[in-house]
């Protein structure tokens, strides 16, 4: 049974932490995340204001997989501070044995939950530091456990560009049914450049657990009236396109993101709304 639990974990468990948690996640969003969405991608990019900002995100991923995210941010003196909650629900899943076999198909459910405390601050004139402290719980089949993890990112910020470096879940482990498993750790590099109000961005990620690389290239164009359009080309084992629409009016911002995911799994639909008060 131990091997079976590990298969559940690696096939459909905490790897979801690398999937998009908000509409911006279908773009190059380690480099380009902004406002509350930065809590889930790159803590250095969190820029809170004097007002409270509340954001809600819903993602309809592939098959029956869905995720919900809620965040709150506010500037506290010189510290940009945010709290985020993220839950991935995989719905009803099936594990089919290798045939020929007398084993029956196993039906099970799985979900991931994360509570994130995020803070970022300027440490030099051009340098910024961001840290996430995370409580993560995993429920697979009839097994569950929790772990504490952290993210660290540094950014060099110029007038029209930025370079970011980040480490996610480095050295963090979780125990499922007496088996210790590494959380999905990654190293990230992000670059952003603004040219005539058009933002160009790129991400490169190294997935430590699997030894694989992921990357994306994207751009965002403002059209006036609070509208923005972002497009991207992404690689996650396969190439797939993504796009992002933003509409901001006064103290309300609405986002929609979409991506055609690999393996013929269909369109990711992601919605978000934010309020200032």
PDB file of C-alpha atoms in Angstrom:
ATOM      1  CA  UNK A   1       0.000   0.000   0.000  1.00  0.00           C
ATOM      2  CA  UNK A   2       2.917   2.364   0.639  1.00  0.00           C
ATOM      3  CA  UNK A   3       3.889   2.324  -3.043  1.00  0.00           C
ATOM      4  CA  UNK A   4       0.275   2.950  -3.968  1.00  0.00           C
ATOM      5  CA  UNK A   5       0.116   5.993  -1.702  1.00  0.00           C
ATOM      6  CA  UNK A   6       3.310   7.388  -3.227  1.00  0.00           C
ATOM      7  CA  UNK A   7       1.801   6.912  -6.688  1.00  0.00           C
ATOM      8  CA  UNK A   8      -1.313   8.834  -5.605  1.00  0.00           C
ATOM      9  CA  UNK A   9       0.891  11.598  -4.237  1.00  0.00           C
ATOM     10  CA  UNK A  10       3.143  12.030  -7.247  1.00  0.00           C
ATOM     11  CA  UNK A  11       0.446  11.490  -9.878  1.00  0.00           C
ATOM     12  CA  UNK A  12      -2.219  13.809  -8.565  1.00  0.00           C
ATOM     13  CA  UNK A  13      -1.188  15.466  -5.343  1.00  0.00           C
ATOM     14  CA  UNK A  14       1.102  18.323  -4.486  1.00  0.00           C
ATOM     15  CA  UNK A  15       2.354  18.818  -8.027  1.00  0.00           C
ATOM     16  CA  UNK A  16      -0.713  21.043  -8.315  1.00  0.00           C
ATOM     17  CA  UNK A  17       1.232  23.717  -6.452  1.00  0.00           C
ATOM     18  CA  UNK A  18       2.874  24.512  -9.782  1.00  0.00           C
ATOM     19  CA  UNK A  19      -0.465  25.016 -11.562  1.00  0.00           C
ATOM     20  CA  UNK A  20      -2.033  28.481 -11.924  1.00  0.00           C
ATOM     21  CA  UNK A  21      -3.746  29.825  -8.825  1.00  0.00           C
ATOM     22  CA  UNK A  22      -5.250  32.859 -10.572  1.00  0.00           C
ATOM     23  CA  UNK A  23      -5.883  34.283 -14.068  1.00  0.00           C
ATOM     24  CA  UNK A  24      -2.380  35.647 -14.293  1.00  0.00           C
ATOM     25  CA  UNK A  25      -0.879  32.210 -13.877  1.00  0.00           C
ATOM     26  CA  UNK A  26      -1.337  31.366 -17.536  1.00  0.00           C
ATOM     27  CA  UNK A  27       1.190  34.090 -18.414  1.00  0.00           C
ATOM     28  CA  UNK A  28       4.837  34.609 -17.443  1.00  0.00           C
ATOM     29  CA  UNK A  29       3.724  35.371 -13.961  1.00  0.00           C
ATOM     30  CA  UNK A  30       6.798  34.828 -11.839  1.00  0.00           C
ATOM     31  CA  UNK A  31       8.186  37.922 -13.547  1.00  0.00           C
ATOM     32  CA  UNK A  32       4.927  39.800 -14.081  1.00  0.00           C
ATOM     33  CA  UNK A  33       2.657  38.962 -11.136  1.00  0.00           C
ATOM     34  CA  UNK A  34       1.213  42.047  -9.489  1.00  0.00           C
ATOM     35  CA  UNK A  35      -1.028  43.039  -6.590  1.00  0.00           C
ATOM     36  CA  UNK A  36      -2.445  40.082  -4.605  1.00  0.00           C
ATOM     37  CA  UNK A  37      -1.636  37.551  -7.327  1.00  0.00           C
ATOM     38  CA  UNK A  38       2.046  37.916  -6.431  1.00  0.00           C
ATOM     39  CA  UNK A  39       1.324  36.074  -3.160  1.00  0.00           C
ATOM     40  CA  UNK A  40       0.897  32.854  -5.143  1.00  0.00           C
ATOM     41  CA  UNK A  41       3.798  33.331  -7.590  1.00  0.00           C
ATOM     42  CA  UNK A  42       6.538  35.732  -6.517  1.00  0.00           C
ATOM     43  CA  UNK A  43       6.456  37.420  -3.081  1.00  0.00           C
ATOM     44  CA  UNK A  44       8.901  40.111  -4.225  1.00  0.00           C
ATOM     45  CA  UNK A  45       6.246  41.440  -6.619  1.00  0.00           C
ATOM     46  CA  UNK A  46       3.680  42.085  -3.875  1.00  0.00           C
ATOM     47  CA  UNK A  47       2.968  45.818  -3.818  1.00  0.00           C
ATOM     48  CA  UNK A  48       0.226  46.578  -1.313  1.00  0.00           C
ATOM     49  CA  UNK A  49      -1.440  49.962  -0.896  1.00  0.00           C
ATOM     50  CA  UNK A  50      -2.786  51.989   1.998  1.00  0.00           C
ATOM     51  CA  UNK A  51      -6.240  50.501   1.313  1.00  0.00           C
ATOM     52  CA  UNK A  52      -7.134  46.891   1.974  1.00  0.00           C
ATOM     53  CA  UNK A  53      -7.286  44.808  -1.188  1.00  0.00           C
ATOM     54  CA  UNK A  54      -9.376  41.618  -1.300  1.00  0.00           C
ATOM     55  CA  UNK A  55      -9.197  39.238  -4.271  1.00  0.00           C
ATOM     56  CA  UNK A  56     -11.040  36.032  -5.148  1.00  0.00           C
ATOM     57  CA  UNK A  57      -9.918  33.656  -7.898  1.00  0.00           C
ATOM     58  CA  UNK A  58     -11.617  30.594  -9.389  1.00  0.00           C
ATOM     59  CA  UNK A  59      -9.972  28.160 -11.805  1.00  0.00           C
ATOM     60  CA  UNK A  60     -11.659  25.448 -13.831  1.00  0.00           C
ATOM     61  CA  UNK A  61      -8.711  23.292 -14.828  1.00  0.00           C
ATOM     62  CA  UNK A  62      -8.837  19.915 -16.576  1.00  0.00           C
ATOM     63  CA  UNK A  63     -11.403  17.154 -16.051  1.00  0.00           C
ATOM     64  CA  UNK A  64     -13.003  17.788 -12.614  1.00  0.00           C
ATOM     65  CA  UNK A  65     -10.053  19.685 -11.126  1.00  0.00           C
ATOM     66  CA  UNK A  66     -10.915  23.102  -9.715  1.00  0.00           C
ATOM     67  CA  UNK A  67      -9.200  25.575  -7.461  1.00  0.00           C
ATOM     68  CA  UNK A  68     -10.260  28.486  -5.293  1.00  0.00           C
ATOM     69  CA  UNK A  69      -7.991  31.253  -4.022  1.00  0.00           C
ATOM     70  CA  UNK A  70      -8.675  34.142  -1.649  1.00  0.00           C
ATOM     71  CA  UNK A  71      -6.218  36.872  -0.681  1.00  0.00           C
ATOM     72  CA  UNK A  72      -5.948  40.046   1.393  1.00  0.00           C
ATOM     73  CA  UNK A  73      -3.156  42.632   1.271  1.00  0.00           C
ATOM     74  CA  UNK A  74      -2.242  45.966   2.873  1.00  0.00           C
ATOM     75  CA  UNK A  75       0.880  48.073   3.361  1.00  0.00           C
ATOM     76  CA  UNK A  76       2.090  48.106   6.983  1.00  0.00           C
ATOM     77  CA  UNK A  77       4.602  50.960   7.332  1.00  0.00           C
ATOM     78  CA  UNK A  78       7.376  49.952   4.893  1.00  0.00           C
ATOM     79  CA  UNK A  79       6.260  46.305   4.587  1.00  0.00           C
ATOM     80  CA  UNK A  80       3.950  45.021   1.852  1.00  0.00           C
ATOM     81  CA  UNK A  81       1.938  42.314   3.632  1.00  0.00           C
ATOM     82  CA  UNK A  82      -0.511  39.758   2.286  1.00  0.00           C
ATOM     83  CA  UNK A  83      -2.382  36.602   3.279  1.00  0.00           C
ATOM     84  CA  UNK A  84      -3.516  34.020   0.742  1.00  0.00           C
ATOM     85  CA  UNK A  85      -5.572  30.827   0.849  1.00  0.00           C
ATOM     86  CA  UNK A  86      -5.442  28.343  -2.017  1.00  0.00           C
ATOM     87  CA  UNK A  87      -7.382  25.071  -2.358  1.00  0.00           C
ATOM     88  CA  UNK A  88      -7.092  22.576  -5.234  1.00  0.00           C
ATOM     89  CA  UNK A  89      -9.939  20.055  -5.478  1.00  0.00           C
ATOM     90  CA  UNK A  90      -9.295  17.151  -7.830  1.00  0.00           C
ATOM     91  CA  UNK A  91     -12.848  15.800  -7.656  1.00  0.00           C
ATOM     92  CA  UNK A  92     -13.473  12.108  -8.315  1.00  0.00           C
ATOM     93  CA  UNK A  93     -10.409  10.290  -9.647  1.00  0.00           C
ATOM     94  CA  UNK A  94      -9.691   6.741 -10.779  1.00  0.00           C
ATOM     95  CA  UNK A  95      -6.554   4.628 -10.569  1.00  0.00           C
ATOM     96  CA  UNK A  96      -6.557   1.898 -13.222  1.00  0.00           C
ATOM     97  CA  UNK A  97      -4.283  -1.144 -12.630  1.00  0.00           C
ATOM     98  CA  UNK A  98      -2.004  -2.429 -15.354  1.00  0.00           C
ATOM     99  CA  UNK A  99      -3.824  -5.138 -17.255  1.00  0.00           C
ATOM    100  CA  UNK A 100      -3.993  -8.101 -17.205  1.00  0.00           C
ATOM    101  CA  UNK A 101      -4.689  -7.812 -13.475  1.00  0.00           C
ATOM    102  CA  UNK A 102      -7.177  -9.036 -10.900  1.00  0.00           C
ATOM    103  CA  UNK A 103      -7.003  -5.687  -9.100  1.00  0.00           C
ATOM    104  CA  UNK A 104     -10.060  -3.476  -9.360  1.00  0.00           C
ATOM    105  CA  UNK A 105     -10.171   0.193 -10.306  1.00  0.00           C
ATOM    106  CA  UNK A 106      -9.750   2.416  -7.249  1.00  0.00           C
ATOM    107  CA  UNK A 107     -11.914   5.538  -6.964  1.00  0.00           C
ATOM    108  CA  UNK A 108     -10.580   8.248  -4.685  1.00  0.00           C
ATOM    109  CA  UNK A 109     -10.503  11.982  -4.032  1.00  0.00           C
ATOM    110  CA  UNK A 110      -7.617  14.358  -3.393  1.00  0.00           C
ATOM    111  CA  UNK A 111      -7.115  17.995  -2.542  1.00  0.00           C
ATOM    112  CA  UNK A 112      -4.325  20.396  -1.576  1.00  0.00           C
ATOM    113  CA  UNK A 113      -4.744  23.351   0.784  1.00  0.00           C
ATOM    114  CA  UNK A 114      -2.272  26.183   1.359  1.00  0.00           C
ATOM    115  CA  UNK A 115      -2.305  29.099   3.808  1.00  0.00           C
ATOM    116  CA  UNK A 116       0.297  31.685   2.808  1.00  0.00           C
ATOM    117  CA  UNK A 117       1.723  34.636   4.758  1.00  0.00           C
ATOM    118  CA  UNK A 118       3.589  36.942   2.386  1.00  0.00           C
ATOM    119  CA  UNK A 119       5.836  39.922   3.006  1.00  0.00           C
ATOM    120  CA  UNK A 120       8.088  42.051   0.807  1.00  0.00           C
ATOM    121  CA  UNK A 121      10.256  45.101   1.434  1.00  0.00           C
ATOM    122  CA  UNK A 122      12.946  47.215  -0.204  1.00  0.00           C
ATOM    123  CA  UNK A 123      16.404  46.316   1.108  1.00  0.00           C
ATOM    124  CA  UNK A 124      18.417  48.653  -1.142  1.00  0.00           C
ATOM    125  CA  UNK A 125      17.586  51.430  -3.592  1.00  0.00           C
ATOM    126  CA  UNK A 126      17.114  48.913  -6.416  1.00  0.00           C
ATOM    127  CA  UNK A 127      16.785  45.643  -4.502  1.00  0.00           C
ATOM    128  CA  UNK A 128      13.681  44.034  -3.042  1.00  0.00           C
ATOM    129  CA  UNK A 129      13.226  40.898  -0.904  1.00  0.00           C
ATOM    130  CA  UNK A 130      10.088  38.770  -0.656  1.00  0.00           C
ATOM    131  CA  UNK A 131       9.298  35.835   1.644  1.00  0.00           C
ATOM    132  CA  UNK A 132       6.352  33.437   1.859  1.00  0.00           C
ATOM    133  CA  UNK A 133       5.700  31.258   4.903  1.00  0.00           C
ATOM    134  CA  UNK A 134       3.216  28.492   4.050  1.00  0.00           C
ATOM    135  CA  UNK A 135       1.112  25.895   5.824  1.00  0.00           C
ATOM    136  CA  UNK A 136       0.332  23.097   3.356  1.00  0.00           C
ATOM    137  CA  UNK A 137      -2.006  20.148   3.874  1.00  0.00           C
ATOM    138  CA  UNK A 138      -2.518  17.209   1.525  1.00  0.00           C
ATOM    139  CA  UNK A 139      -5.463  14.801   1.489  1.00  0.00           C
ATOM    140  CA  UNK A 140      -5.191  11.763  -0.788  1.00  0.00           C
ATOM    141  CA  UNK A 141      -7.519   8.766  -0.669  1.00  0.00           C
ATOM    142  CA  UNK A 142      -7.827   8.115   3.102  1.00  0.00           C
ATOM    143  CA  UNK A 143      -4.462   9.665   4.005  1.00  0.00           C
ATOM    144  CA  UNK A 144      -3.612  13.213   5.009  1.00  0.00           C
ATOM    145  CA  UNK A 145      -0.798  15.238   6.523  1.00  0.00           C
ATOM    146  CA  UNK A 146       0.585  18.757   6.637  1.00  0.00           C
ATOM    147  CA  UNK A 147       3.905  20.579   6.316  1.00  0.00           C
ATOM    148  CA  UNK A 148       5.498  24.010   6.727  1.00  0.00           C
ATOM    149  CA  UNK A 149       7.271  25.420   3.675  1.00  0.00           C
ATOM    150  CA  UNK A 150       8.681  28.732   2.480  1.00  0.00           C
ATOM    151  CA  UNK A 151       9.443  30.682  -0.688  1.00  0.00           C
ATOM    152  CA  UNK A 152      12.196  33.260  -1.109  1.00  0.00           C
ATOM    153  CA  UNK A 153      12.684  35.726  -3.947  1.00  0.00           C
ATOM    154  CA  UNK A 154      14.985  38.638  -4.739  1.00  0.00           C
ATOM    155  CA  UNK A 155      14.547  41.287  -7.411  1.00  0.00           C
ATOM    156  CA  UNK A 156      16.708  43.959  -8.982  1.00  0.00           C
ATOM    157  CA  UNK A 157      14.368  46.724 -10.151  1.00  0.00           C
ATOM    158  CA  UNK A 158      15.262  49.422 -12.659  1.00  0.00           C
ATOM    159  CA  UNK A 159      13.099  52.205 -14.082  1.00  0.00           C
ATOM    160  CA  UNK A 160      11.711  50.126 -16.961  1.00  0.00           C
ATOM    161  CA  UNK A 161      12.770  46.585 -16.132  1.00  0.00           C
ATOM    162  CA  UNK A 162      13.261  43.972 -13.457  1.00  0.00           C
ATOM    163  CA  UNK A 163      15.099  40.688 -12.900  1.00  0.00           C
ATOM    164  CA  UNK A 164      13.794  38.259 -10.261  1.00  0.00           C
ATOM    165  CA  UNK A 165      15.290  35.136  -8.695  1.00  0.00           C
ATOM    166  CA  UNK A 166      13.244  32.738  -6.589  1.00  0.00           C
ATOM    167  CA  UNK A 167      13.284  29.423  -4.706  1.00  0.00           C
ATOM    168  CA  UNK A 168      10.084  27.524  -3.860  1.00  0.00           C
ATOM    169  CA  UNK A 169       9.661  24.768  -1.236  1.00  0.00           C
ATOM    170  CA  UNK A 170      13.414  24.099  -1.037  1.00  0.00           C
ATOM    171  CA  UNK A 171      14.111  21.261   1.432  1.00  0.00           C
ATOM    172  CA  UNK A 172      10.464  20.923   2.487  1.00  0.00           C
ATOM    173  CA  UNK A 173       8.944  17.472   2.983  1.00  0.00           C
ATOM    174  CA  UNK A 174       5.579  15.993   3.904  1.00  0.00           C
ATOM    175  CA  UNK A 175       4.757  12.557   5.339  1.00  0.00           C
ATOM    176  CA  UNK A 176       1.898  10.561   3.815  1.00  0.00           C
ATOM    177  CA  UNK A 177       1.143   7.148   5.378  1.00  0.00           C
ATOM    178  CA  UNK A 178       4.588   6.979   7.020  1.00  0.00           C
ATOM    179  CA  UNK A 179       6.319   7.791   3.719  1.00  0.00           C
ATOM    180  CA  UNK A 180       8.336  11.036   3.565  1.00  0.00           C
ATOM    181  CA  UNK A 181       7.964  12.827   0.239  1.00  0.00           C
ATOM    182  CA  UNK A 182       9.592  16.036  -1.020  1.00  0.00           C
ATOM    183  CA  UNK A 183       7.299  18.928  -1.811  1.00  0.00           C
ATOM    184  CA  UNK A 184       7.597  20.051  -5.454  1.00  0.00           C
ATOM    185  CA  UNK A 185      10.559  22.432  -5.276  1.00  0.00           C
ATOM    186  CA  UNK A 186      11.707  24.768  -8.031  1.00  0.00           C
ATOM    187  CA  UNK A 187      14.180  27.519  -8.853  1.00  0.00           C
ATOM    188  CA  UNK A 188      12.886  30.447 -10.908  1.00  0.00           C
ATOM    189  CA  UNK A 189      14.309  33.265 -12.994  1.00  0.00           C
ATOM    190  CA  UNK A 190      12.064  36.040 -14.284  1.00  0.00           C
ATOM    191  CA  UNK A 191      12.769  39.033 -16.513  1.00  0.00           C
ATOM    192  CA  UNK A 192      10.462  41.958 -17.281  1.00  0.00           C
ATOM    193  CA  UNK A 193      10.900  44.950 -19.592  1.00  0.00           C
ATOM    194  CA  UNK A 194       8.494  47.815 -20.306  1.00  0.00           C
ATOM    195  CA  UNK A 195       8.723  49.507 -23.710  1.00  0.00           C
ATOM    196  CA  UNK A 196       6.239  52.228 -24.673  1.00  0.00           C
ATOM    197  CA  UNK A 197       3.733  50.945 -22.095  1.00  0.00           C
ATOM    198  CA  UNK A 198       3.937  47.401 -23.496  1.00  0.00           C
ATOM    199  CA  UNK A 199       5.236  44.911 -20.934  1.00  0.00           C
ATOM    200  CA  UNK A 200       7.398  42.004 -22.115  1.00  0.00           C
ATOM    201  CA  UNK A 201       8.150  39.209 -19.659  1.00  0.00           C
ATOM    202  CA  UNK A 202       9.704  35.762 -19.481  1.00  0.00           C
ATOM    203  CA  UNK A 203      10.058  33.004 -16.893  1.00  0.00           C
ATOM    204  CA  UNK A 204      12.382  30.033 -16.588  1.00  0.00           C
ATOM    205  CA  UNK A 205      11.754  27.361 -13.931  1.00  0.00           C
ATOM    206  CA  UNK A 206      13.856  24.359 -12.958  1.00  0.00           C
ATOM    207  CA  UNK A 207      11.766  21.655 -11.246  1.00  0.00           C
ATOM    208  CA  UNK A 208      14.169  20.128  -8.747  1.00  0.00           C
ATOM    209  CA  UNK A 209      12.178  16.943  -8.032  1.00  0.00           C
ATOM    210  CA  UNK A 210      11.933  15.885 -11.668  1.00  0.00           C
ATOM    211  CA  UNK A 211      14.967  17.624 -13.181  1.00  0.00           C
ATOM    212  CA  UNK A 212      12.759  19.259 -15.824  1.00  0.00           C
ATOM    213  CA  UNK A 213      12.565  22.819 -17.125  1.00  0.00           C
ATOM    214  CA  UNK A 214       9.479  24.969 -17.750  1.00  0.00           C
ATOM    215  CA  UNK A 215       9.416  28.384 -19.388  1.00  0.00           C
ATOM    216  CA  UNK A 216       7.096  31.012 -20.797  1.00  0.00           C
ATOM    217  CA  UNK A 217       7.255  34.197 -22.858  1.00  0.00           C
ATOM    218  CA  UNK A 218       4.536  36.807 -22.676  1.00  0.00           C
ATOM    219  CA  UNK A 219       3.473  40.375 -23.203  1.00  0.00           C
ATOM    220  CA  UNK A 220       0.728  42.694 -21.956  1.00  0.00           C
ATOM    221  CA  UNK A 221      -0.730  45.615 -23.909  1.00  0.00           C
ATOM    222  CA  UNK A 222      -2.897  48.397 -22.379  1.00  0.00           C
ATOM    223  CA  UNK A 223      -5.777  49.680 -24.523  1.00  0.00           C
ATOM    224  CA  UNK A 224      -7.074  52.502 -22.336  1.00  0.00           C
ATOM    225  CA  UNK A 225     -10.272  52.627 -20.353  1.00  0.00           C
ATOM    226  CA  UNK A 226      -8.838  50.159 -17.853  1.00  0.00           C
ATOM    227  CA  UNK A 227      -8.469  47.326 -20.405  1.00  0.00           C
ATOM    228  CA  UNK A 228      -5.331  45.194 -20.781  1.00  0.00           C
ATOM    229  CA  UNK A 229      -4.633  42.159 -22.948  1.00  0.00           C
ATOM    230  CA  UNK A 230      -1.872  39.664 -22.249  1.00  0.00           C
ATOM    231  CA  UNK A 231      -0.726  36.767 -24.427  1.00  0.00           C
ATOM    232  CA  UNK A 232       1.882  34.086 -23.802  1.00  0.00           C
ATOM    233  CA  UNK A 233       3.593  30.971 -25.120  1.00  0.00           C
ATOM    234  CA  UNK A 234       4.275  28.408 -22.414  1.00  0.00           C
ATOM    235  CA  UNK A 235       6.144  25.125 -22.098  1.00  0.00           C
ATOM    236  CA  UNK A 236       5.114  22.532 -19.487  1.00  0.00           C
ATOM    237  CA  UNK A 237       6.187  19.186 -20.993  1.00  0.00           C
ATOM    238  CA  UNK A 238       4.385  20.470 -24.102  1.00  0.00           C
ATOM    239  CA  UNK A 239       3.908  23.920 -25.649  1.00  0.00           C
ATOM    240  CA  UNK A 240       0.583  25.656 -25.102  1.00  0.00           C
ATOM    241  CA  UNK A 241      -0.746  29.218 -25.534  1.00  0.00           C
ATOM    242  CA  UNK A 242      -2.314  31.428 -22.890  1.00  0.00           C
ATOM    243  CA  UNK A 243      -4.023  34.809 -22.663  1.00  0.00           C
ATOM    244  CA  UNK A 244      -5.236  37.207 -19.984  1.00  0.00           C
ATOM    245  CA  UNK A 245      -7.836  40.005 -19.986  1.00  0.00           C
ATOM    246  CA  UNK A 246      -7.974  42.734 -17.337  1.00  0.00           C
ATOM    247  CA  UNK A 247     -10.626  45.391 -16.761  1.00  0.00           C
ATOM    248  CA  UNK A 248     -10.186  47.933 -13.950  1.00  0.00           C
ATOM    249  CA  UNK A 249     -12.763  50.535 -12.920  1.00  0.00           C
ATOM    250  CA  UNK A 250     -12.269  52.729  -9.864  1.00  0.00           C
ATOM    251  CA  UNK A 251     -11.643  50.289  -6.991  1.00  0.00           C
ATOM    252  CA  UNK A 252     -12.755  47.108  -8.768  1.00  0.00           C
ATOM    253  CA  UNK A 253     -10.652  44.925 -11.053  1.00  0.00           C
ATOM    254  CA  UNK A 254     -11.899  41.914 -13.037  1.00  0.00           C
ATOM    255  CA  UNK A 255      -9.599  39.338 -14.651  1.00  0.00           C
ATOM    256  CA  UNK A 256     -10.054  36.415 -17.004  1.00  0.00           C
ATOM    257  CA  UNK A 257      -7.316  34.023 -18.066  1.00  0.00           C
ATOM    258  CA  UNK A 258      -7.353  31.074 -20.438  1.00  0.00           C
ATOM    259  CA  UNK A 259      -4.902  28.469 -21.692  1.00  0.00           C
ATOM    260  CA  UNK A 260      -5.120  25.419 -23.925  1.00  0.00           C
ATOM    261  CA  UNK A 261      -3.481  22.821 -21.706  1.00  0.00           C
ATOM    262  CA  UNK A 262      -1.372  19.931 -23.099  1.00  0.00           C
ATOM    263  CA  UNK A 263      -2.540  16.315 -23.455  1.00  0.00           C
ATOM    264  CA  UNK A 264      -5.830  17.419 -25.069  1.00  0.00           C
ATOM    265  CA  UNK A 265      -7.161  18.325 -21.624  1.00  0.00           C
ATOM    266  CA  UNK A 266      -9.029  21.329 -22.962  1.00  0.00           C
ATOM    267  CA  UNK A 267      -9.201  24.980 -21.983  1.00  0.00           C
ATOM    268  CA  UNK A 268      -8.229  26.274 -18.565  1.00  0.00           C
ATOM    269  CA  UNK A 269     -10.705  28.979 -17.536  1.00  0.00           C
ATOM    270  CA  UNK A 270      -9.673  31.299 -14.740  1.00  0.00           C
ATOM    271  CA  UNK A 271     -11.658  34.186 -13.232  1.00  0.00           C
ATOM    272  CA  UNK A 272     -10.728  36.799 -10.657  1.00  0.00           C
ATOM    273  CA  UNK A 273     -12.180  39.891  -9.000  1.00  0.00           C
ATOM    274  CA  UNK A 274     -10.501  42.365  -6.628  1.00  0.00           C
ATOM    275  CA  UNK A 275     -11.838  45.160  -4.407  1.00  0.00           C
ATOM    276  CA  UNK A 276     -10.163  48.058  -2.629  1.00  0.00           C
ATOM    277  CA  UNK A 277     -11.703  49.426   0.566  1.00  0.00           C
TER     278      UNK A 277
END
